[in-house]
XYZ file of C-alpha atoms in Angstrom:
659
model
C -33.012 15.652 -39.929
C -30.878 13.344 -42.042
C -27.997 15.840 -42.061
C -27.934 16.225 -38.276
C -25.281 14.258 -36.407
C -26.252 11.978 -33.543
C -25.116 12.926 -30.014
C -22.177 10.484 -30.107
C -20.995 11.498 -33.592
C -18.073 13.887 -33.805
C -18.050 14.544 -37.559
C -20.478 16.538 -39.690
C -22.919 14.646 -41.906
C -22.269 15.910 -45.432
C -23.249 12.991 -47.688
C -26.353 10.849 -47.117
C -27.336 7.909 -49.314
C -31.009 6.883 -49.194
C -32.116 3.566 -50.667
C -35.326 1.575 -50.965
C -37.201 -0.660 -53.377
C -38.866 0.776 -56.481
C -41.936 2.899 -55.772
C -41.524 2.911 -52.004
C -41.291 6.719 -51.819
C -37.662 7.776 -52.342
C -38.495 10.496 -54.880
C -41.332 11.794 -52.718
C -39.024 11.929 -49.684
C -36.462 13.941 -51.631
C -39.143 16.328 -52.878
C -40.522 16.717 -49.340
C -37.006 17.472 -48.074
C -36.639 20.162 -50.743
C -40.081 21.656 -50.021
C -39.458 21.833 -46.268
C -36.178 23.625 -46.926
C -37.772 26.053 -49.393
C -40.559 26.906 -46.923
C -38.036 27.542 -44.155
C -39.158 24.596 -42.030
C -36.027 22.432 -41.980
C -32.286 22.417 -42.726
C -31.911 26.163 -42.911
C -28.152 25.853 -42.501
C -28.029 24.707 -46.135
C -27.620 27.600 -48.557
C -28.936 25.975 -51.731
C -30.748 22.720 -52.510
C -30.912 21.609 -56.136
C -32.935 18.558 -57.107
C -30.912 16.566 -59.638
C -33.059 13.964 -61.351
C -30.994 11.181 -62.839
C -33.886 10.442 -65.153
C -33.148 13.790 -66.752
C -29.412 13.255 -66.725
C -29.931 9.943 -68.533
C -31.071 11.939 -71.543
C -27.483 13.039 -72.092
C -26.067 9.589 -71.439
C -24.012 9.686 -74.649
C -22.201 12.854 -73.562
C -19.670 13.348 -70.793
C -19.856 15.950 -68.055
C -17.980 16.280 -64.822
C -20.075 16.658 -61.693
C -18.820 20.221 -61.346
C -19.967 21.043 -64.883
C -23.411 19.631 -64.170
C -23.729 21.614 -60.952
C -22.681 24.818 -62.709
C -25.653 24.376 -65.038
C -27.953 24.912 -62.063
C -25.919 27.172 -59.777
C -22.211 28.022 -59.585
C -22.032 28.178 -55.787
C -23.691 24.930 -54.727
C -22.608 23.603 -51.343
C -24.871 20.599 -50.823
C -26.881 18.609 -53.288
C -29.846 16.288 -52.782
C -30.040 13.776 -55.644
C -32.814 11.317 -56.500
C -33.055 8.199 -58.664
C -29.399 7.240 -58.290
C -29.799 3.587 -59.226
C -26.047 2.966 -59.373
C -25.415 3.910 -55.754
C -23.068 0.950 -55.402
C -20.551 2.939 -57.465
C -20.172 5.485 -54.657
C -17.179 4.568 -52.451
C -18.400 3.885 -48.906
C -15.815 6.255 -47.465
C -17.618 9.131 -49.227
C -20.941 8.429 -47.503
C -21.470 9.679 -43.952
C -24.898 8.137 -43.432
C -27.155 5.581 -45.131
C -30.935 5.735 -44.706
C -33.740 3.600 -46.110
C -37.286 4.471 -47.159
C -39.379 1.479 -46.086
C -42.832 2.580 -47.266
C -46.162 2.367 -45.444
C -46.448 0.950 -41.963
C -49.415 -1.327 -41.193
C -51.298 1.647 -39.746
C -50.583 3.769 -42.818
C -51.828 0.989 -45.111
C -55.199 1.033 -43.370
C -55.261 4.831 -43.397
C -54.654 4.849 -47.158
C -57.513 2.457 -47.958
C -59.970 4.271 -45.676
C -59.169 7.574 -47.388
C -59.110 6.046 -50.875
C -62.420 4.192 -50.416
C -64.970 6.498 -48.839
C -67.465 3.708 -48.150
C -66.647 2.429 -44.643
C -67.991 -1.083 -45.218
C -66.112 -1.433 -48.495
C -62.817 -0.146 -47.105
C -63.082 -2.503 -44.120
C -63.651 -5.437 -46.443
C -60.641 -4.466 -48.552
C -58.422 -4.158 -45.467
C -59.619 -7.515 -44.162
C -58.906 -9.158 -47.522
C -55.395 -7.682 -47.710
C -54.584 -8.964 -44.227
C -55.719 -12.458 -45.187
C -53.030 -12.679 -47.889
C -49.520 -12.200 -46.523
C -47.971 -11.572 -49.953
C -50.493 -8.806 -50.717
C -50.130 -7.316 -47.240
C -46.340 -7.125 -47.593
C -46.547 -5.544 -51.053
C -48.921 -2.882 -49.737
C -46.027 -1.119 -48.052
C -45.404 0.235 -51.564
C -47.798 3.175 -52.124
C -48.232 2.403 -55.839
C -49.280 -1.167 -55.049
C -51.881 0.170 -52.620
C -53.250 2.228 -55.508
C -53.335 -0.822 -57.820
C -55.032 -2.902 -55.128
C -57.616 -0.227 -54.377
C -58.325 0.201 -58.103
C -58.956 -3.510 -58.611
C -60.915 -4.287 -55.450
C -63.083 -1.175 -55.701
C -64.041 -2.151 -59.247
C -64.837 -5.723 -58.255
C -66.889 -4.711 -55.208
C -68.892 -1.997 -56.987
C -69.768 -4.003 -60.109
C -71.226 -6.908 -58.145
C -68.756 -9.399 -59.575
C -69.208 -12.798 -57.999
C -65.738 -14.124 -58.667
C -63.285 -14.564 -55.815
C -61.158 -11.556 -54.891
C -57.491 -11.781 -55.987
C -55.207 -13.466 -53.465
C -51.903 -13.451 -55.355
C -49.882 -10.770 -57.113
C -50.524 -12.271 -60.545
C -54.265 -12.321 -59.877
C -54.155 -8.678 -58.829
C -52.178 -7.484 -61.856
C -54.293 -9.514 -64.294
C -57.424 -7.846 -62.938
C -55.684 -4.448 -62.992
C -54.999 -4.859 -66.709
C -58.636 -5.796 -67.218
C -59.838 -2.719 -65.304
C -57.661 -0.466 -67.447
C -59.127 -1.929 -70.634
C -62.641 -1.373 -69.316
C -61.825 2.268 -68.563
C -60.475 2.723 -72.085
C -63.694 1.447 -73.593
C -65.791 3.656 -71.338
C -63.730 6.760 -72.104
C -63.798 6.340 -75.874
C -67.352 4.923 -76.062
C -66.241 1.709 -77.695
C -69.339 -0.255 -76.849
C -70.212 -2.508 -73.945
C -67.625 -3.165 -71.276
C -66.137 -6.635 -71.392
C -65.640 -7.479 -67.762
C -64.401 -11.028 -68.059
C -61.330 -10.919 -70.308
C -59.005 -8.655 -72.284
C -60.470 -7.892 -75.713
C -58.801 -9.026 -78.914
C -58.651 -5.395 -80.077
C -56.291 -4.519 -77.221
C -54.028 -7.505 -77.783
C -51.647 -5.926 -80.312
C -50.805 -2.823 -78.279
C -50.446 -4.788 -75.032
C -47.991 -7.218 -76.635
C -45.952 -4.306 -77.984
C -45.865 -2.833 -74.497
C -44.902 -6.271 -73.214
C -42.007 -6.445 -75.646
C -40.863 -2.972 -74.562
C -41.117 -4.030 -70.907
C -39.206 -7.288 -71.454
C -36.343 -5.874 -73.534
C -35.648 -3.099 -71.051
C -36.064 -5.362 -68.029
C -33.256 -7.477 -69.470
C -31.139 -4.328 -69.808
C -32.018 -3.194 -66.297
C -33.618 -0.031 -67.684
C -36.826 1.599 -66.451
C -36.717 4.688 -68.680
C -37.650 4.669 -72.361
C -37.321 7.221 -75.112
C -39.250 7.790 -78.303
C -36.865 5.675 -80.343
C -37.338 2.781 -77.889
C -41.102 2.858 -78.377
C -40.735 3.025 -82.148
C -38.421 -0.005 -82.175
C -41.249 -2.003 -80.578
C -43.781 -0.747 -83.125
C -45.408 1.737 -80.748
C -46.363 5.181 -81.967
C -45.824 7.519 -78.983
C -48.820 9.765 -79.701
C -51.114 6.830 -80.359
C -49.858 5.020 -77.273
C -50.444 7.991 -74.984
C -54.101 8.335 -75.967
C -54.571 4.591 -75.588
C -56.218 5.064 -72.222
C -55.436 2.658 -69.423
C -52.604 1.095 -71.325
C -50.539 4.250 -71.458
C -51.996 7.064 -69.389
C -52.151 4.761 -66.395
C -49.646 2.042 -67.185
C -47.169 4.179 -69.127
C -46.617 7.836 -68.341
C -44.757 10.606 -70.087
C -42.573 12.890 -68.029
C -41.576 16.416 -68.973
C -37.911 16.978 -68.343
C -35.565 19.899 -68.199
C -33.842 18.993 -71.455
C -37.188 19.190 -73.317
C -37.031 15.606 -74.507
C -39.902 13.267 -73.580
C -39.054 10.262 -71.470
C -41.431 7.392 -70.765
C -41.710 4.905 -67.943
C -44.251 2.543 -66.456
C -46.024 3.811 -63.367
C -44.162 1.213 -61.340
C -41.445 -1.344 -62.015
C -43.819 -4.178 -61.075
C -46.141 -3.254 -63.969
C -43.178 -3.455 -66.320
C -42.276 -6.861 -64.857
C -45.850 -8.122 -65.234
C -46.168 -7.078 -68.883
C -42.723 -8.558 -69.572
C -43.913 -11.877 -68.117
C -47.088 -11.766 -70.226
C -44.994 -11.161 -73.346
C -42.575 -13.998 -72.507
C -45.452 -16.408 -71.846
C -46.931 -15.417 -75.214
C -43.568 -16.062 -76.913
C -43.462 -19.551 -75.394
C -46.988 -20.522 -76.423
C -46.427 -19.142 -79.937
C -42.974 -20.783 -80.244
C -41.085 -17.549 -80.929
C -37.705 -19.289 -81.011
C -35.622 -16.156 -81.595
C -36.903 -14.403 -78.471
C -36.586 -17.574 -76.386
C -33.021 -18.187 -77.595
C -32.111 -14.593 -76.811
C -33.502 -14.972 -73.302
C -32.531 -18.552 -72.394
C -29.430 -18.966 -74.553
C -28.599 -20.718 -77.791
C -29.319 -24.158 -76.304
C -33.045 -23.399 -76.532
C -33.861 -24.360 -80.136
C -36.673 -25.866 -82.180
C -36.369 -29.162 -80.303
C -36.855 -27.418 -76.973
C -39.893 -25.550 -78.294
C -41.824 -28.802 -78.127
C -40.984 -29.320 -74.467
C -43.677 -28.877 -71.862
C -44.312 -25.751 -69.819
C -42.633 -27.096 -66.676
C -39.306 -27.427 -68.542
C -39.573 -23.855 -69.820
C -40.368 -22.477 -66.361
C -37.495 -24.453 -64.843
C -35.046 -22.900 -67.316
C -36.358 -19.418 -66.557
C -36.047 -20.024 -62.807
C -32.452 -21.194 -63.248
C -31.623 -17.977 -65.073
C -33.280 -15.795 -62.450
C -31.362 -17.483 -59.625
C -28.101 -16.608 -61.379
C -28.962 -12.916 -61.270
C -26.856 -11.178 -58.633
C -29.356 -8.406 -57.953
C -32.560 -10.419 -58.388
C -33.855 -8.245 -61.243
C -35.879 -11.173 -62.640
C -37.423 -12.359 -59.357
C -40.851 -10.747 -59.686
C -40.886 -11.465 -63.430
C -40.489 -15.194 -62.676
C -43.185 -15.071 -60.002
C -45.600 -13.599 -62.524
C -44.674 -16.269 -65.096
C -45.585 -19.031 -62.670
C -48.782 -17.254 -61.659
C -49.887 -17.018 -65.288
C -50.225 -20.810 -65.364
C -53.387 -20.611 -63.245
C -56.623 -21.210 -65.113
C -58.195 -18.036 -63.678
C -55.457 -15.819 -65.116
C -55.494 -17.720 -68.399
C -59.190 -16.928 -68.682
C -58.778 -13.211 -67.916
C -55.876 -12.596 -70.303
C -57.191 -14.921 -73.004
C -55.495 -14.593 -76.399
C -52.902 -12.271 -74.898
C -51.124 -15.333 -73.520
C -51.966 -17.787 -76.267
C -53.043 -21.389 -75.899
C -50.760 -23.498 -73.736
C -51.082 -27.109 -72.689
C -51.528 -26.846 -68.933
C -52.593 -30.110 -67.342
C -52.671 -31.074 -63.647
C -49.635 -33.284 -64.348
C -47.651 -30.333 -65.761
C -48.603 -28.152 -62.790
C -47.477 -30.873 -60.369
C -44.178 -31.328 -62.225
C -43.615 -27.567 -62.030
C -44.263 -27.602 -58.282
C -41.935 -30.569 -57.784
C -39.233 -28.888 -59.870
C -39.398 -25.760 -57.717
C -39.094 -27.769 -54.517
C -36.112 -29.712 -55.842
C -34.113 -26.636 -56.794
C -30.725 -26.756 -55.068
C -29.205 -23.328 -54.798
C -26.054 -22.090 -53.096
C -27.202 -18.526 -52.700
C -28.385 -16.256 -49.908
C -31.855 -16.865 -48.414
C -33.194 -13.607 -49.850
C -32.616 -15.063 -53.332
C -33.753 -18.656 -52.887
C -36.899 -17.548 -51.065
C -38.270 -16.498 -54.456
C -38.872 -20.204 -55.143
C -41.340 -20.153 -52.260
C -43.014 -17.046 -53.694
C -43.451 -18.797 -57.051
C -45.230 -21.668 -55.320
C -47.601 -19.202 -53.659
C -48.358 -17.624 -57.052
C -49.405 -21.096 -58.211
C -51.677 -21.422 -55.152
C -49.472 -24.207 -53.816
C -49.193 -23.948 -50.036
C -47.572 -27.341 -49.488
C -44.249 -25.912 -48.266
C -45.993 -23.854 -45.600
C -48.033 -26.880 -44.565
C -44.923 -29.085 -44.408
C -43.200 -26.558 -42.151
C -46.232 -26.420 -39.864
C -46.299 -30.220 -39.668
C -42.588 -30.244 -38.866
C -43.062 -27.764 -36.031
C -45.928 -29.824 -34.599
C -44.089 -33.148 -34.820
C -42.453 -34.653 -31.740
C -39.481 -36.203 -33.559
C -38.145 -33.060 -35.232
C -34.532 -34.086 -34.652
C -35.012 -37.083 -36.959
C -36.351 -35.026 -39.874
C -34.364 -32.942 -42.323
C -35.756 -29.829 -43.979
C -34.800 -28.862 -47.516
C -33.248 -25.504 -48.366
C -36.558 -24.129 -49.591
C -38.103 -24.892 -46.188
C -35.385 -22.924 -44.418
C -35.138 -19.919 -46.755
C -36.536 -16.754 -45.255
C -35.780 -13.153 -44.451
C -36.372 -12.282 -40.830
C -38.764 -9.743 -39.418
C -38.751 -8.995 -35.698
C -41.523 -11.576 -35.312
C -39.424 -14.184 -37.095
C -36.417 -13.320 -34.930
C -38.543 -14.163 -31.919
C -39.388 -17.547 -33.471
C -35.694 -18.306 -34.104
C -34.850 -17.273 -30.549
C -37.570 -19.622 -29.318
C -35.949 -22.478 -31.250
C -32.594 -21.695 -29.611
C -34.204 -21.677 -26.156
C -36.247 -24.852 -26.616
C -35.411 -27.881 -24.518
C -33.848 -29.780 -26.071
C -32.647 -27.444 -28.838
C -31.614 -29.276 -32.011
C -30.465 -26.146 -33.855
C -26.675 -26.316 -34.307
C -26.124 -24.369 -37.564
C -27.798 -20.994 -38.105
C -27.322 -18.970 -41.319
C -28.826 -15.476 -41.154
C -26.703 -13.984 -43.939
C -28.281 -11.228 -45.991
C -30.784 -10.200 -43.304
C -30.890 -6.568 -42.214
C -30.828 -7.234 -38.474
C -31.829 -4.047 -36.732
C -31.354 -3.786 -32.983
C -34.836 -5.023 -31.880
C -34.451 -8.192 -33.949
C -30.855 -8.699 -32.845
C -31.864 -8.286 -29.216
C -34.451 -11.053 -29.624
C -31.915 -13.365 -31.267
C -29.272 -12.789 -28.629
C -31.849 -13.692 -26.018
C -31.851 -17.153 -27.584
C -28.043 -17.276 -27.720
C -27.867 -16.568 -23.985
C -30.054 -19.546 -23.141
C -28.284 -22.502 -21.526
C -30.365 -24.742 -23.796
C -28.690 -23.204 -26.854
C -26.371 -25.710 -28.561
C -25.461 -23.574 -31.565
C -22.093 -24.470 -33.113
C -21.916 -22.167 -36.146
C -23.455 -18.738 -36.681
C -23.338 -16.887 -40.027
C -24.099 -13.158 -39.839
C -22.631 -12.163 -43.208
C -24.004 -8.891 -44.642
C -26.386 -8.269 -41.734
C -25.414 -4.576 -41.344
C -24.594 -5.031 -37.673
C -24.491 -1.748 -35.784
C -22.326 -1.045 -32.743
C -25.363 -1.623 -30.517
C -26.129 -4.940 -32.226
C -22.484 -5.974 -31.879
C -22.590 -5.158 -28.174
C -25.705 -7.306 -27.752
C -24.083 -10.180 -29.675
C -20.889 -10.104 -27.615
C -22.814 -10.045 -24.326
C -24.749 -13.121 -25.447
C -21.639 -14.989 -26.589
C -19.782 -14.247 -23.360
C -22.708 -15.479 -21.273
C -22.899 -18.819 -23.110
C -19.797 -19.314 -25.286
C -19.003 -22.981 -24.824
C -20.675 -24.470 -27.907
C -19.997 -21.878 -30.623
C -16.963 -22.873 -32.706
C -17.548 -20.916 -35.920
C -18.597 -17.283 -36.347
C -18.856 -15.463 -39.700
C -19.074 -11.669 -39.560
C -18.022 -10.987 -43.148
C -19.207 -7.780 -44.825
C -20.173 -5.992 -41.619
C -18.597 -2.582 -41.097
C -17.966 -3.009 -37.395
C -15.664 0.002 -36.988
C -13.145 0.270 -34.136
C -15.817 0.165 -31.423
C -17.262 -3.080 -32.757
C -13.807 -4.628 -32.990
C -13.061 -3.803 -29.353
C -16.288 -5.457 -28.258
C -15.441 -8.611 -30.201
C -11.946 -8.641 -28.789
C -13.422 -8.753 -25.300
C -15.105 -12.008 -26.259
C -11.961 -13.425 -27.893
C -10.028 -12.768 -24.681
C -12.465 -14.817 -22.629
C -11.005 -18.129 -21.368
C -14.357 -19.767 -22.191
C -14.143 -18.805 -25.862
C -14.079 -21.998 -27.962
C -14.055 -20.393 -31.410
C -12.039 -22.311 -33.974
C -12.923 -20.182 -37.008
C -13.740 -16.490 -37.241
C -14.365 -14.924 -40.642
C -14.434 -11.215 -41.234
C -13.605 -9.680 -44.594
C -13.838 -6.014 -43.808
C -13.207 -5.651 -40.106
C -10.141 -5.926 -37.971
C -8.203 -8.637 -39.849
C -7.390 -6.195 -42.634
C -8.124 -2.763 -41.237
C -6.229 -3.067 -37.969
C -3.087 -4.338 -39.645
C -3.053 -2.187 -42.774
C -3.618 1.220 -41.181
C -1.011 1.845 -38.507
C -2.338 4.092 -35.742
C -1.323 4.384 -32.073
C -4.373 2.420 -30.871
C -3.848 -0.461 -33.277
C -1.207 -2.159 -31.124
C -3.750 -2.721 -28.383
C -6.543 -3.896 -30.676
C -4.337 -6.119 -32.786
C -2.824 -7.806 -29.760
C -6.210 -8.630 -28.327
C -7.587 -9.866 -31.648
C -5.321 -12.875 -31.664
C -5.402 -13.852 -28.027
C -7.414 -16.879 -27.042
C -7.734 -20.310 -28.640
C -8.901 -18.930 -31.937
C -7.153 -19.811 -35.157
C -6.019 -23.154 -36.452
C -5.440 -21.367 -39.758
C -4.545 -17.682 -39.965
C -4.365 -15.874 -43.319
C -2.985 -12.406 -43.888
C -2.623 -12.418 -47.674
C -1.765 -9.128 -49.406
C -2.260 -7.042 -46.268
C 0.829 -4.862 -46.894
C 2.167 -5.632 -43.450
C 4.932 -3.302 -42.370
C 7.544 -4.488 -39.883
C 5.686 -2.468 -37.220
C 2.478 -4.415 -37.883
C 4.542 -7.579 -37.905
C 5.865 -6.823 -34.431
C 2.300 -6.454 -33.119
C 1.244 -9.685 -34.798
C 4.164 -11.630 -33.351
C 3.569 -10.199 -29.899
C -0.015 -11.462 -30.004
C 0.939 -14.878 -31.367
C 3.618 -15.410 -28.730
C 1.108 -14.676 -25.967
C -0.930 -17.776 -26.879
C 0.362 -19.610 -29.967
C -0.420 -23.223 -29.111
C -3.334 -23.748 -31.509
C -1.909 -22.040 -34.600
C -1.005 -24.618 -37.264
C -0.940 -22.553 -40.469
C 0.241 -19.012 -41.158
C -0.221 -17.427 -44.600
C 1.718 -14.210 -45.214
C 1.577 -14.300 -49.018
C 1.909 -10.999 -50.814
C 3.431 -9.083 -47.903
C 6.683 -7.695 -49.265
C 7.398 -4.810 -46.913
C 8.535 -6.747 -43.864
C 12.268 -6.198 -44.469
C 14.925 -7.486 -42.079
C 13.279 -6.262 -38.883
C 9.945 -7.860 -39.779
C 11.598 -11.167 -40.633
C 13.502 -11.031 -37.353
C 10.233 -10.621 -35.420
C 8.784 -13.686 -37.162
C 11.871 -15.709 -36.339
C 11.402 -14.855 -32.682
C 7.949 -16.399 -32.845
C 9.145 -19.496 -34.706
C 11.856 -19.952 -32.100
C 9.351 -20.036 -29.264
C 9.089 -23.494 -27.588
C 5.285 -23.142 -27.631
C 5.132 -22.613 -31.408
C 3.132 -25.422 -33.089
C 3.256 -23.972 -36.604
C 3.216 -26.672 -39.292
C 2.653 -24.635 -42.468
C 4.116 -21.246 -43.338
C 3.124 -19.805 -46.719
C 5.041 -16.915 -48.204
C 4.792 -15.467 -51.713
C 6.994 -12.569 -52.805
C 8.105 -11.638 -49.305
C 11.418 -11.806 -47.533
C 12.511 -15.249 -48.699
C 13.192 -14.236 -52.284
C 11.871 -10.794 -53.121
C 14.170 -9.044 -50.639
C 16.646 -11.866 -50.175
C 19.652 -10.352 -48.421
C 22.451 -12.095 -46.554
C 20.553 -11.678 -43.307
C 17.489 -13.234 -44.934
C 19.505 -16.295 -45.896
C 20.458 -16.710 -42.261
C 16.821 -16.392 -41.266
C 15.860 -18.997 -43.864
C 18.174 -21.517 -42.217
C 16.620 -20.481 -38.931
C 13.165 -21.419 -40.280
C 14.237 -24.891 -41.303
C 15.824 -25.441 -37.913
C 12.668 -24.565 -36.041
C 10.226 -26.254 -38.480
C 11.775 -29.709 -38.867
C 8.394 -31.396 -39.286
C 6.574 -28.545 -40.964
C 6.067 -27.352 -44.520
C 7.414 -24.115 -45.933
C 5.701 -22.828 -49.105
C 7.630 -20.223 -51.060
C 6.915 -18.899 -54.563
C 8.862 -16.292 -56.359
């Protein structure tokens, strides 16, 4: 029902964007949507549904087609289109999308259902489920259906062959064993002698490294699709590779496409990332300087090749943290996991011989903990994941000790200790910290968390507490809904006295959300000194003149809010200027700085309105910044008079003007 409007929505839903991590089920959802329509079960108001696979369209990437031309290939009278595998969804302007949905994969109940159906033996399936629950990283990854398949493949093999070794607890362990299982299946299928259960055979080494090179080079490019020429560049013969059981029929698959050109991809992005990490580790141990220089930059030369493993891993981590979309995060986790002796033994000559001493491992752990990053928690948390891959649980233990200690206010946690993405359970923990007596939490940064209403409701319960002493709250990029905004405002109005800084940047609050916030700003108890919002009312209310804007704009700037107020390049008309001045005159006492740079459409009337404000006896303005506005760009005789007026009313202030 993704095309059906909600009861309070007035417009039709015509464009829906669905996102989700790789392998979580986006393609399946699109195919199910199409099947339900074709069988007459759902969405019968749609005349035609055409499944456009961008994997197929990538085959003509060197040619140019308009969207209309592409649609005419399938049907000349298309009205609605469902498209899958649109990896560049960020190129779609937000105004063109009516609804955004997310495929989140298996729930906890569905994970258990999968393993019980996949493993018919009740005792075995129960043991697998119990093991998955004991490892949080594995349990989280199992929301991806493909990872459930990998996990079931590995654990079923280990439990049925009476292997005495410990079951995998980390991702790297799991993928190392998966590679081993695939090699065993290859040998069994082609009758190549006795199965070698303990490590990857030397005979498989060459093909696996070629696949690793293919995986690495295209991971760097951000590509998950390969063509015959890509395989050949890495020394892989497509026909030979496809019959190389396990390596290719399971790890690499060939897809038939409408343009009759074969396209290849790994079963899942994580398999590509694992093989890429194996290849990079091999390049380090074998001192392949050219590959390392290409990856780490020209500063990595022959001198660096002699440096220890911890230095290499530190450089790789630095590069991954610079990635804006985190495309190297899992790759780096695998690299750190490959340092474990157990994985070194399984993969053998595939990795090469590396000097890995307890001292090097400890230096690597210390280096990870000392990383200082100025990025969102969802990026820096990967440092914590790398520690887990190395079986180092010290950070978790340190946090537990901190929570149990009685003198928490005297201790300071590092950034790695505080980096996390919140689930509803975690939101409850944060709320508990806000409610605690005494509460020492004064700065809370939740930026980058997708705070759905249940989690937001838990958090606002903490904000309402009279024990809450929070001074700054950062909710940047939290996708706050109208309901979440309502909950936030209610909490702030019930206990507003301590909060002085609120950051709501990159939240599409819409008009309804703005009105709710304005109710809080009007409150005489509001003590906010700084409010940041990139995409809400500061720009939208003043750049799009509508009848209702006068009311909203006036309220937005009531209350003791801004010491510094910036309206750079907002294209303020003289009408907007009149609303702004009206609001400022209603309560101007705290405003010290006003930046109107880049607003060149004020004209005489707009300048006159500003002069009225500057002439007010309550005006405390000390700095007025103006670039390319009335002072020079439209300097008329009247403007010259107004300029003298400014100097008269700002005898102790500063006037910045640039032509």
